[in-house]
Amino acid sequence: MRRRNPCSYLNRRLQIVASLTTFILFSILFLGTTSEDNPYLSKVPYGPQIRQGTTKVVGRLPSIPKELPHVHVNTAQWLNRLDPFQAPAHSPPPADQPDSREGDISWHTDWHWMNPFSTVVTQDERAVLPPLKPRPPVYTYFDAGGRSRDERSRKAEQEVLEIWRRAWWAQGFKPVVLSRSEAMNHPKYKYIKDLKLEADMELELLRWLAWASMGTGILCNWLAVPMAHYEEPLLHFLRAGEYSQMTRYDGLEGGLYVGTKEQVEQVLEMALRSTLITTAQFMYQLTPEDTFHIEPNHDGVAFYSSKTIKTLYKSIDSQLTFADTRGDGLTMLPALINSHLHLTWQNSFPKGIAVLKPLAQNTTYMIDPAIDIARNLSTCTASPITTSCPPNRPNCSPCVSRTPMIITTPPIYRNDSAQFLIGTVPHPYTLQSLIHNKEDLDVRFIRRKTSRDSWVMAATRELLGAGISSFSRLASLKDAVASEHGISRSLWLTAEEPVYLRTEKDLQELDWIFGFRIPRHPMKDGKSETPVPGPERRPPPPKQDFDGPKPDEKQLLQQMLLGEKAQDMIKKSERHGGQKSLILLRNAVEAWNMADTEVWKFVRAFNARRLVERQKWQKEEDAYLGKGLYDRWKETLSG
């Protein structure tokens, strides 16, 4: 009698199930252990290889920390990893990048910064920002030891150097002040000591030696400052950092040169061999005519040389002529240059300043800091020569207090190159509190009573129409904030952190963004402002630009209280160490308003990174300020 297979009593489907069950139990019993001494492992065909594969798969599964046994494992995440048909996924970016955090604000730099949502790139809470553009170095030479030692002159020279650094930094460069120490590092310095040169020629050679010891870049006189819009052709060329030939600029005397390290060394070699070295004044006089490419266009740079001051600013020149009044003349120079920088900025925006105000009837108080900044920027800066123009722009429109820049508060964002924009982005919790005049929001109210992404939809209604989603609008707003075109024509703030107006340090940060020292006026405190005589008279606040009733004092006070409580809630709900109930509420609000949250995070991170970048550079430069035998200049004004 033939023996029958026990499984033959089962139908075909149950046979398959029974076979698979038997195989799985066998695998668990004999292959589940990772011990190398398993006696059954060596008997199984390809047993060690199967064990290694099993170990790798298990090792890829997320583990639960012992101290957090309550953590829920994302089952879908590890099941996707085991799916043989799943397409390979890129690993998330590294957790940290150098200088990618300021307090509780963190960001990640990536070329995919225009992606609507940062979480797609980072897979965490960081905002994705565009890569920082390299700042080409611009060098100037200042020999404090060889100049007048009276206190007023020294202070005025330091102020001019601070203006020089601030103006070049705001235009996208990395300004560096060199001294005799850099010149002494060059091998040819010892030849200079044996030559009997005129003071001007010796200074010229020393600044070139200092430049050669640093390398490729721009050599600029400390009285030559960029005075044009950010996208002016000369400044655009200099920012590119590619200098194919040694170039000087006709009309700037020796105020500006560009070239590579090799080209600078060749010019020095020719100059030291020249027979005219004891009588010449500028380096280009010691070289053949074809050594330098002469560029006639230099409208982007203003050079306050002795010749320029004598020709255009006679009241200052009369003070500089005599030793007794030289300090008085130098004291007038910083105010003149700063006023010209401010005036050039004002002339770049003939349509004035627009303070963005979507949902205008509910956000009047929220944009008050932006209004204060706009009023400061539209104020005429005090100048020793009130109606004067910069040397590179003789046909400017002088700032007159009777006709200040126009300030408007449009309810929608317009991409207008002739108008400077100041935008204030609120956190969605703050915005919904103001819209609904409600102090305590909850998840039920957010889901049932509020519209999604109210700020983004309102701000871009005219630019993009009403037919596209809020997600599709994010790229346009990010471009307005962080593109090269956007940063030169706009300033973006967050409603919960009204920076730049609280302390003198905040105002100094604003100076570094714009490239000049803006007039100082305090924030509103409920008191009437004292009239300021002269050119610094502050313009009045802008008129209401929207249809509807203007908020009264009681409504403004209510908006202020709601804004402060929303700010307190956001602060207490920080991801690490915040109150759990507030964190859950904040997460719900942000999940319901993903586009509004994305813009808020982006602006917040962009401002934080800008601050970190400047502070890092200043910290590097601080190591060279006011130190050494030759008395380097000392920084006295920067924050």
XYZ file of C-alpha atoms in Angstrom:
639
model
C 0.000 0.000 0.000
C 1.377 3.421 -1.031
C 2.055 5.921 1.724
C 0.127 9.126 1.391
C 1.520 12.591 2.064
C -0.285 14.138 5.062
C -0.658 17.347 3.107
C -2.568 15.509 0.386
C -5.611 15.627 2.632
C -5.580 19.412 2.214
C -6.632 21.335 -0.829
C -4.084 23.163 -2.953
C -4.326 26.548 -1.226
C -4.023 25.108 2.251
C -0.973 23.104 1.134
C 0.733 26.339 0.135
C -0.153 27.997 3.464
C 1.066 24.974 5.434
C 4.329 24.844 3.486
C 5.020 28.556 4.042
C 4.194 28.275 7.738
C 6.551 25.326 8.110
C 9.337 27.216 6.338
C 8.914 30.304 8.510
C 8.905 28.255 11.734
C 11.990 26.409 10.557
C 13.766 29.689 9.805
C 12.900 31.149 13.190
C 13.947 28.001 15.038
C 17.208 27.272 13.295
C 18.263 30.577 11.689
C 16.845 33.189 14.068
C 19.825 33.160 16.387
C 22.901 35.160 15.506
C 25.226 32.966 17.496
C 28.186 31.679 15.585
C 27.947 28.386 17.534
C 24.505 27.401 16.210
C 24.982 23.652 15.350
C 22.202 23.656 12.779
C 23.502 26.689 10.889
C 26.396 24.886 9.238
C 24.092 22.075 8.048
C 21.707 24.362 6.196
C 22.748 25.118 2.587
C 24.021 28.690 2.429
C 23.141 29.063 6.112
C 25.823 31.656 7.033
C 24.933 33.784 3.999
C 21.229 33.687 4.887
C 22.047 34.655 8.475
C 24.171 37.620 7.333
C 21.391 38.827 5.051
C 18.847 38.526 7.838
C 21.128 40.458 10.179
C 21.521 43.304 7.656
C 17.762 43.592 7.169
C 17.112 43.639 10.907
C 19.913 46.151 11.384
C 18.232 48.589 9.001
C 15.033 48.654 11.036
C 14.677 51.640 13.391
C 15.382 50.719 16.966
C 13.598 52.009 20.039
C 15.874 53.630 22.627
C 15.741 51.952 26.009
C 14.997 55.219 27.736
C 12.006 55.858 25.403
C 9.986 52.591 25.415
C 6.792 54.488 24.563
C 8.054 55.715 21.193
C 5.925 54.493 18.303
C 7.840 52.897 15.423
C 6.826 54.100 11.980
C 5.760 50.746 10.515
C 5.284 52.127 7.007
C 8.851 53.427 7.018
C 10.554 50.060 7.601
C 8.056 48.128 5.479
C 8.962 50.370 2.555
C 12.602 49.520 3.126
C 11.806 45.817 2.795
C 9.744 46.309 -0.370
C 11.808 44.844 -3.268
C 9.849 46.941 -5.761
C 10.466 50.211 -3.922
C 12.610 52.722 -5.881
C 15.853 53.696 -4.113
C 15.478 56.819 -1.964
C 18.076 59.489 -1.321
C 19.307 59.736 2.238
C 18.280 62.909 4.072
C 20.923 65.645 4.291
C 23.304 65.634 7.255
C 21.866 66.856 10.515
C 24.150 69.873 10.753
C 26.122 72.152 8.476
C 28.727 74.682 9.614
C 27.116 77.857 10.943
C 23.587 76.578 10.388
C 22.016 77.550 13.689
C 21.222 80.724 15.581
C 19.479 80.085 18.888
C 16.404 77.954 18.183
C 16.495 78.748 14.443
C 18.174 76.208 12.150
C 18.496 75.929 8.390
C 19.989 73.807 5.635
C 21.706 75.142 2.518
C 20.731 73.400 -0.696
C 20.189 74.143 -4.385
C 16.631 72.849 -4.017
C 15.641 75.862 -1.920
C 12.848 76.784 -4.360
C 11.048 73.542 -3.533
C 7.688 74.562 -2.046
C 8.317 72.726 1.214
C 11.605 72.443 3.081
C 10.595 69.193 4.759
C 10.760 67.408 1.391
C 14.509 68.141 1.342
C 15.464 68.056 5.019
C 12.864 65.631 6.426
C 12.889 67.701 9.611
C 12.026 71.193 10.842
C 14.920 73.062 9.187
C 14.263 75.657 6.512
C 16.093 75.216 3.213
C 17.985 78.332 2.086
C 19.910 79.037 -1.125
C 23.681 78.539 -1.029
C 25.595 81.627 0.021
C 27.234 83.406 -2.871
C 31.015 83.729 -2.439
C 32.092 87.217 -1.471
C 35.141 88.352 -3.479
C 37.694 90.107 -1.274
C 38.197 93.845 -1.628
C 41.357 95.156 0.034
C 42.321 98.576 1.245
C 45.551 99.723 2.823
C 45.652 101.955 5.889
C 48.871 102.943 7.618
C 47.773 104.514 10.888
C 51.341 104.947 12.099
C 52.227 107.388 9.335
C 49.289 109.735 9.864
C 48.311 112.581 12.135
C 47.943 111.544 15.752
C 45.430 114.115 16.975
C 42.341 112.468 18.433
C 39.731 114.089 16.181
C 41.545 113.107 12.990
C 42.038 109.539 14.164
C 38.384 109.182 15.103
C 37.236 110.604 11.748
C 39.535 108.221 9.839
C 38.174 105.270 11.790
C 34.616 106.337 10.976
C 35.451 106.570 7.271
C 37.005 103.093 7.365
C 33.885 101.761 9.064
C 31.740 103.377 6.358
C 34.008 101.825 3.708
C 33.672 98.340 5.191
C 29.916 98.605 5.672
C 29.279 99.871 2.132
C 31.325 97.128 0.453
C 29.803 94.402 2.662
C 26.255 95.472 1.790
C 27.155 95.201 -1.905
C 28.185 91.548 -1.559
C 31.954 91.845 -0.987
C 34.314 90.833 1.793
C 36.181 94.008 2.805
C 39.612 93.603 4.385
C 41.753 96.387 5.854
C 45.475 95.733 5.322
C 48.433 97.378 7.020
C 52.216 97.410 6.915
C 52.220 93.939 8.510
C 50.905 92.362 5.269
C 53.429 94.378 3.230
C 56.270 93.102 5.386
C 55.244 89.520 4.592
C 56.165 90.057 0.942
C 59.755 89.102 -0.062
C 60.270 92.412 -1.905
C 59.635 94.507 1.186
C 63.357 94.606 2.021
C 64.068 96.377 -1.288
C 61.676 99.193 -0.415
C 63.607 100.064 2.738
C 66.761 100.829 0.754
C 65.010 103.170 -1.702
C 64.699 106.879 -0.995
C 61.157 107.444 -2.139
C 58.599 110.198 -1.839
C 55.945 109.540 0.790
C 53.173 109.022 -1.776
C 55.212 106.530 -3.810
C 56.308 104.614 -0.731
C 52.691 104.327 0.379
C 51.710 103.149 -3.131
C 54.367 100.425 -3.120
C 53.427 99.285 0.384
C 49.755 98.892 -0.495
C 50.695 96.854 -3.593
C 53.013 94.649 -1.553
C 50.225 94.082 0.954
C 47.832 93.249 -1.904
C 50.325 90.850 -3.491
C 50.762 89.038 -0.185
C 46.991 88.392 -0.100
C 46.358 87.305 -3.699
C 43.727 87.791 -6.374
C 41.088 90.412 -5.672
C 40.344 94.116 -5.687
C 42.615 96.853 -4.373
C 40.642 99.901 -3.346
C 41.483 103.191 -1.678
C 39.744 103.574 1.686
C 38.120 106.753 0.345
C 36.543 104.861 -2.598
C 33.138 103.391 -1.770
C 30.505 101.616 -3.902
C 27.739 104.115 -4.516
C 25.133 102.605 -6.837
C 22.305 100.102 -6.920
C 23.250 96.494 -6.197
C 22.870 95.438 -9.840
C 24.973 98.258 -11.329
C 27.207 96.769 -14.114
C 30.573 97.597 -12.511
C 29.580 96.122 -9.154
C 28.110 93.087 -10.904
C 31.413 92.532 -12.710
C 33.451 92.928 -9.533
C 31.229 90.476 -7.640
C 31.812 87.825 -10.316
C 35.414 87.563 -9.083
C 36.858 86.716 -12.516
C 39.531 89.205 -13.563
C 41.173 88.209 -16.808
C 43.484 91.235 -16.995
C 44.979 93.872 -14.786
C 42.533 96.787 -14.873
C 42.472 100.336 -13.616
C 39.663 102.836 -13.943
C 40.078 106.082 -15.785
C 39.182 109.047 -13.609
C 39.722 107.261 -10.301
C 43.506 107.859 -10.354
C 44.838 104.980 -8.225
C 41.588 104.463 -6.355
C 40.621 101.068 -7.796
C 42.507 98.151 -9.353
C 41.503 94.562 -10.099
C 43.767 91.665 -11.020
C 45.141 88.247 -10.182
C 48.058 87.533 -7.889
C 50.323 86.720 -10.843
C 49.461 90.008 -12.540
C 50.111 91.971 -9.355
C 53.527 90.350 -8.989
C 54.411 91.233 -12.579
C 53.462 94.891 -12.046
C 55.595 95.039 -8.891
C 58.544 93.530 -10.726
C 58.329 96.152 -13.483
C 57.828 99.000 -11.008
C 60.902 98.174 -8.944
C 63.024 98.160 -12.097
C 61.694 101.494 -13.360
C 63.956 104.537 -13.350
C 60.956 106.757 -12.545
C 60.332 105.163 -9.171
C 61.749 108.124 -7.221
C 59.533 110.697 -8.938
C 56.265 108.917 -9.787
C 53.105 109.040 -7.688
C 51.048 106.069 -8.933
C 51.983 102.520 -9.862
C 50.647 102.709 -13.417
C 53.185 105.497 -14.126
C 56.016 102.980 -13.663
C 54.822 100.406 -16.189
C 54.341 100.279 -19.997
C 51.053 101.634 -21.298
C 49.725 98.212 -22.280
C 50.209 96.764 -18.764
C 46.810 97.955 -17.562
C 43.483 97.717 -19.271
C 41.911 101.154 -18.801
C 38.187 100.970 -18.156
C 36.307 104.267 -18.651
C 33.133 103.158 -16.817
C 33.347 103.608 -13.077
C 29.902 104.968 -12.231
C 29.437 102.408 -9.477
C 32.253 103.768 -7.274
C 32.636 107.211 -5.692
C 36.197 108.292 -4.863
C 36.577 111.098 -2.320
C 40.145 111.933 -3.254
C 41.858 115.231 -2.429
C 41.273 116.360 -5.998
C 37.555 115.522 -5.803
C 37.067 117.283 -2.474
C 38.888 120.353 -3.708
C 36.704 120.519 -6.821
C 33.256 119.600 -5.486
C 33.244 120.192 -1.732
C 35.082 123.431 -1.157
C 33.788 123.995 2.383
C 35.477 120.770 3.498
C 38.606 121.440 1.458
C 39.051 124.817 3.148
C 39.183 123.037 6.504
C 41.607 120.359 5.305
C 44.056 122.890 3.885
C 45.344 124.095 7.261
C 46.813 121.904 9.970
C 44.863 123.659 12.734
C 41.501 122.875 11.123
C 42.345 119.530 9.499
C 40.558 117.649 12.269
C 37.408 119.697 11.646
C 37.533 118.924 7.933
C 38.030 115.195 8.471
C 35.132 115.170 10.944
C 32.821 116.449 8.189
C 33.855 113.749 5.736
C 32.117 110.690 7.325
C 28.778 112.489 7.498
C 29.118 113.588 3.863
C 29.891 110.087 2.569
C 27.123 108.479 4.647
C 24.558 110.995 3.433
C 25.576 110.326 -0.171
C 25.184 106.567 0.320
C 21.710 107.079 1.746
C 20.811 109.534 -1.019
C 21.949 107.071 -3.708
C 19.758 104.384 -2.181
C 16.761 106.737 -2.119
C 17.288 107.729 -5.758
C 17.315 104.028 -6.719
C 13.622 103.727 -5.799
C 11.706 106.625 -7.369
C 8.344 105.121 -6.407
C 9.250 105.092 -2.733
C 8.796 102.359 -0.134
C 5.958 99.830 0.021
C 5.119 98.260 3.390
C 3.240 95.054 2.609
C -0.074 94.828 4.482
C -2.297 91.881 3.475
C -5.538 91.498 5.427
C -5.118 95.157 6.261
C -7.993 95.707 8.702
C -6.583 93.123 11.123
C -2.805 93.640 10.838
C -2.239 97.355 11.440
C -0.309 96.884 14.655
C 1.659 93.948 13.246
C 3.395 96.083 10.607
C 4.276 99.009 12.897
C 7.990 97.985 13.053
C 8.104 97.924 9.240
C 6.472 101.373 9.117
C 9.126 102.717 11.508
C 11.919 101.332 9.335
C 10.325 102.876 6.244
C 10.033 106.266 7.928
C 13.686 106.137 8.981
C 14.765 105.224 5.458
C 12.730 108.043 3.942
C 14.231 110.617 6.305
C 16.920 112.912 4.928
C 20.269 112.158 6.555
C 22.127 115.117 8.055
C 24.979 116.324 5.855
C 27.572 119.108 6.144
C 26.664 120.093 2.564
C 22.910 119.548 2.395
C 22.232 119.732 -1.342
C 25.436 118.067 -2.523
C 25.586 114.998 -4.784
C 28.025 112.073 -4.834
C 31.098 112.598 -7.058
C 29.998 109.766 -9.389
C 26.409 111.063 -9.657
C 26.489 114.831 -10.186
C 22.873 114.915 -11.419
C 21.290 113.301 -8.374
C 18.013 114.413 -6.784
C 18.955 115.814 -3.354
C 16.832 114.739 -0.405
C 14.549 117.541 0.731
C 12.529 117.154 3.940
C 9.555 118.902 2.339
C 9.213 116.102 -0.241
C 10.327 112.839 1.388
C 10.080 109.400 -0.194
C 6.544 108.140 -0.597
C 5.500 105.349 1.797
C 2.541 103.171 0.828
C 0.909 100.132 2.452
C -0.419 97.969 -0.398
C -2.462 94.904 0.608
C -0.830 92.790 -2.103
C 2.729 92.002 -3.199
C 3.891 93.645 -6.428
C 7.198 92.900 -8.110
C 8.122 96.525 -8.880
C 11.825 97.337 -9.356
C 11.228 101.052 -8.791
C 9.824 100.502 -5.293
C 11.514 99.097 -2.198
C 9.442 96.541 -0.310
C 9.310 95.820 3.420
C 7.308 92.689 4.185
C 6.198 91.307 7.553
C 5.325 87.597 7.665
C 3.298 86.390 10.682
C 3.171 82.918 12.139
C -0.245 81.400 11.251
C -1.211 81.289 14.943
C -0.574 85.037 15.229
C -2.463 85.779 12.035
C -5.530 83.736 12.941
C -5.615 85.330 16.397
C -5.703 88.773 14.790
C -8.214 87.869 12.067
C -10.719 86.296 14.465
C -9.916 88.567 17.430
C -9.552 85.461 19.553
C -7.018 85.015 22.320
C -7.076 81.253 22.836
C -7.251 79.135 19.716
C -7.821 75.393 19.762
C -7.589 72.643 17.186
C -11.354 72.400 16.726
C -11.648 76.127 16.004
C -8.668 76.082 13.616
C -10.066 73.191 11.587
C -13.680 74.426 11.386
C -13.562 78.225 11.509
C -10.369 79.354 9.760
C -9.265 79.499 6.149
C -6.027 77.802 5.163
C -2.922 79.827 4.255
C -4.711 83.160 4.549
C -1.566 85.322 4.372
C -0.014 83.692 1.295
C -3.296 83.735 -0.598
C -3.951 87.393 0.218
C -0.405 88.620 -0.484
C -0.138 87.022 -3.942
C -3.709 87.518 -5.107
C -2.812 90.133 -7.716
C 0.549 88.650 -8.757
C -0.658 85.074 -9.339
C -4.433 85.357 -9.448
C -6.892 83.239 -7.517
C -6.817 80.026 -9.545
C -3.726 78.295 -8.153
C -3.053 76.615 -4.830
C -1.160 78.216 -1.979
C 1.632 75.663 -2.455
C 2.263 76.895 -5.998
C 2.734 80.443 -4.698
C 5.660 79.672 -2.417
C 8.354 79.766 -5.110
C 7.471 83.367 -6.028
C 7.629 84.499 -2.402
C 10.912 82.703 -1.723
C 12.384 84.321 -4.823
C 11.283 87.740 -3.546
C 13.027 87.097 -0.226
C 16.304 85.407 -1.118
C 17.155 85.813 -4.813
C 19.880 88.252 -5.848
C 17.196 90.467 -7.344
C 15.038 90.211 -4.234
C 17.603 91.002 -1.551
C 18.517 94.286 -3.250
C 14.907 95.461 -3.390
C 13.261 94.154 -0.247
C 13.558 93.561 3.473
C 11.518 90.817 5.105
C 10.684 90.506 8.805
C 8.653 88.166 10.977
C 5.874 89.586 13.120
C 7.002 87.738 16.258
C 10.575 89.030 16.105
C 10.504 92.741 15.174
C 14.265 92.991 14.947
C 16.304 96.055 13.992
C 14.324 98.497 16.163
C 14.814 97.458 19.763
C 18.405 98.378 20.589
C 21.315 100.213 19.035
C 22.827 96.821 18.197
C 19.724 95.927 16.194
C 19.886 99.231 14.343
C 23.536 98.611 13.505
C 22.561 95.309 11.908
C 20.151 97.250 9.733
C 23.027 99.549 8.753
C 25.057 96.580 7.520
C 22.139 95.372 5.405
C 21.630 98.713 3.654
C 25.271 99.846 3.613
C 24.820 103.193 5.382
C 23.883 104.445 8.824
C 20.177 105.185 8.729
C 18.710 107.979 10.894
C 17.844 106.893 14.426
C 14.312 107.269 15.721
C 12.719 105.307 18.580
C 9.751 103.010 18.224
C 6.277 104.166 19.115
C 5.618 104.393 22.843
C 2.295 106.215 22.831
C 3.871 109.664 23.173
C 3.914 112.364 20.565
C 7.204 112.822 18.743
C 9.238 115.945 19.358
C 9.638 117.919 16.121
C 13.158 117.574 14.717
C 14.473 120.678 12.970
C 16.626 120.619 9.863
C 17.107 117.867 7.317
C 16.404 114.976 9.704
C 12.737 115.927 10.174
C 10.863 112.636 10.135
C 8.098 112.160 7.536
C 4.569 111.384 8.758
C 3.162 107.832 8.799
C 1.598 106.630 5.524
C -2.085 106.994 4.885
C -4.440 104.011 4.807
C -4.204 102.224 1.436
C -7.244 99.958 1.707
C -11.009 100.359 1.645
C -12.726 99.960 4.978
C -12.851 101.470 8.457
C -9.584 102.480 10.051
C -8.878 100.692 13.377
C -9.400 102.935 16.398
C -7.156 103.085 19.457
C -9.112 100.362 21.263
C -8.800 97.984 18.313
C -5.080 98.723 17.959
C -4.584 97.986 21.651
C -6.448 94.699 21.236
C -4.263 93.783 18.256
C -1.163 94.525 20.330
C -2.343 92.289 23.199
C -3.234 89.457 20.830
C 0.119 89.740 19.083
C 2.041 89.644 22.371
C 0.111 86.602 23.613
C 0.639 84.804 20.312
C 4.348 85.566 20.506
C 4.439 84.192 24.049
C 2.628 81.038 22.929
C 5.077 80.435 20.081
C 8.017 80.964 22.405
C 6.644 78.482 24.963
C 5.920 75.904 22.273
C 9.472 75.516 21.001
C 10.111 71.956 19.927
C 12.689 71.205 22.612
C 11.598 71.798 26.163
C 8.276 73.428 25.325
C 4.912 72.710 26.928
C 3.433 69.570 25.404
C -0.096 70.941 24.981
C 1.212 74.057 23.265
C 3.469 72.005 21.003
C 0.479 69.927 19.884
C -1.553 73.075 19.241
C 1.262 74.730 17.317
C 1.782 71.588 15.223
C -1.917 71.516 14.377
C -1.955 75.181 13.362
C 1.149 74.771 11.208
C -0.185 71.585 9.594
C -3.419 73.389 8.690
C -1.469 76.360 7.246
C 1.524 74.691 5.621
C 2.239 77.441 3.072
C 2.010 80.266 5.631
C 4.288 78.298 7.953
C 6.821 77.646 5.198
C 7.172 81.338 4.343
C 7.473 82.262 8.021
C 10.194 79.657 8.608
C 12.027 80.718 5.445
C 12.136 84.435 6.316
C 13.103 83.710 9.919
C 15.986 81.447 8.887
C 17.147 83.811 6.136
C 17.509 86.714 8.593
C 19.262 84.511 11.133
C 21.782 83.254 8.572
C 22.501 86.777 7.369
C 23.321 87.767 10.937
C 25.520 84.707 11.514
C 27.447 85.323 8.286
C 28.321 88.903 9.213
C 29.189 88.094 12.823
C 31.499 85.302 11.718
C 33.325 87.635 9.336
C 33.635 90.364 11.953
C 34.958 87.883 14.465
C 37.668 86.874 12.000
C 38.582 90.513 11.354
C 38.604 91.410 15.059
C 41.823 89.419 15.422
C 43.609 92.092 13.349
C 42.034 95.277 14.694
C 43.962 97.547 17.018
C 46.827 95.100 17.446
C 50.486 95.285 16.545
C 53.374 97.725 16.614
C 52.069 99.734 13.675
C 48.799 100.595 15.380
C 46.188 99.145 13.085
C 42.952 101.055 12.958
C 40.468 100.178 15.658
C 36.833 99.366 15.084
C 34.716 101.620 17.274
C 31.229 101.681 15.763
C 30.245 98.188 14.645
C 28.222 95.805 16.752
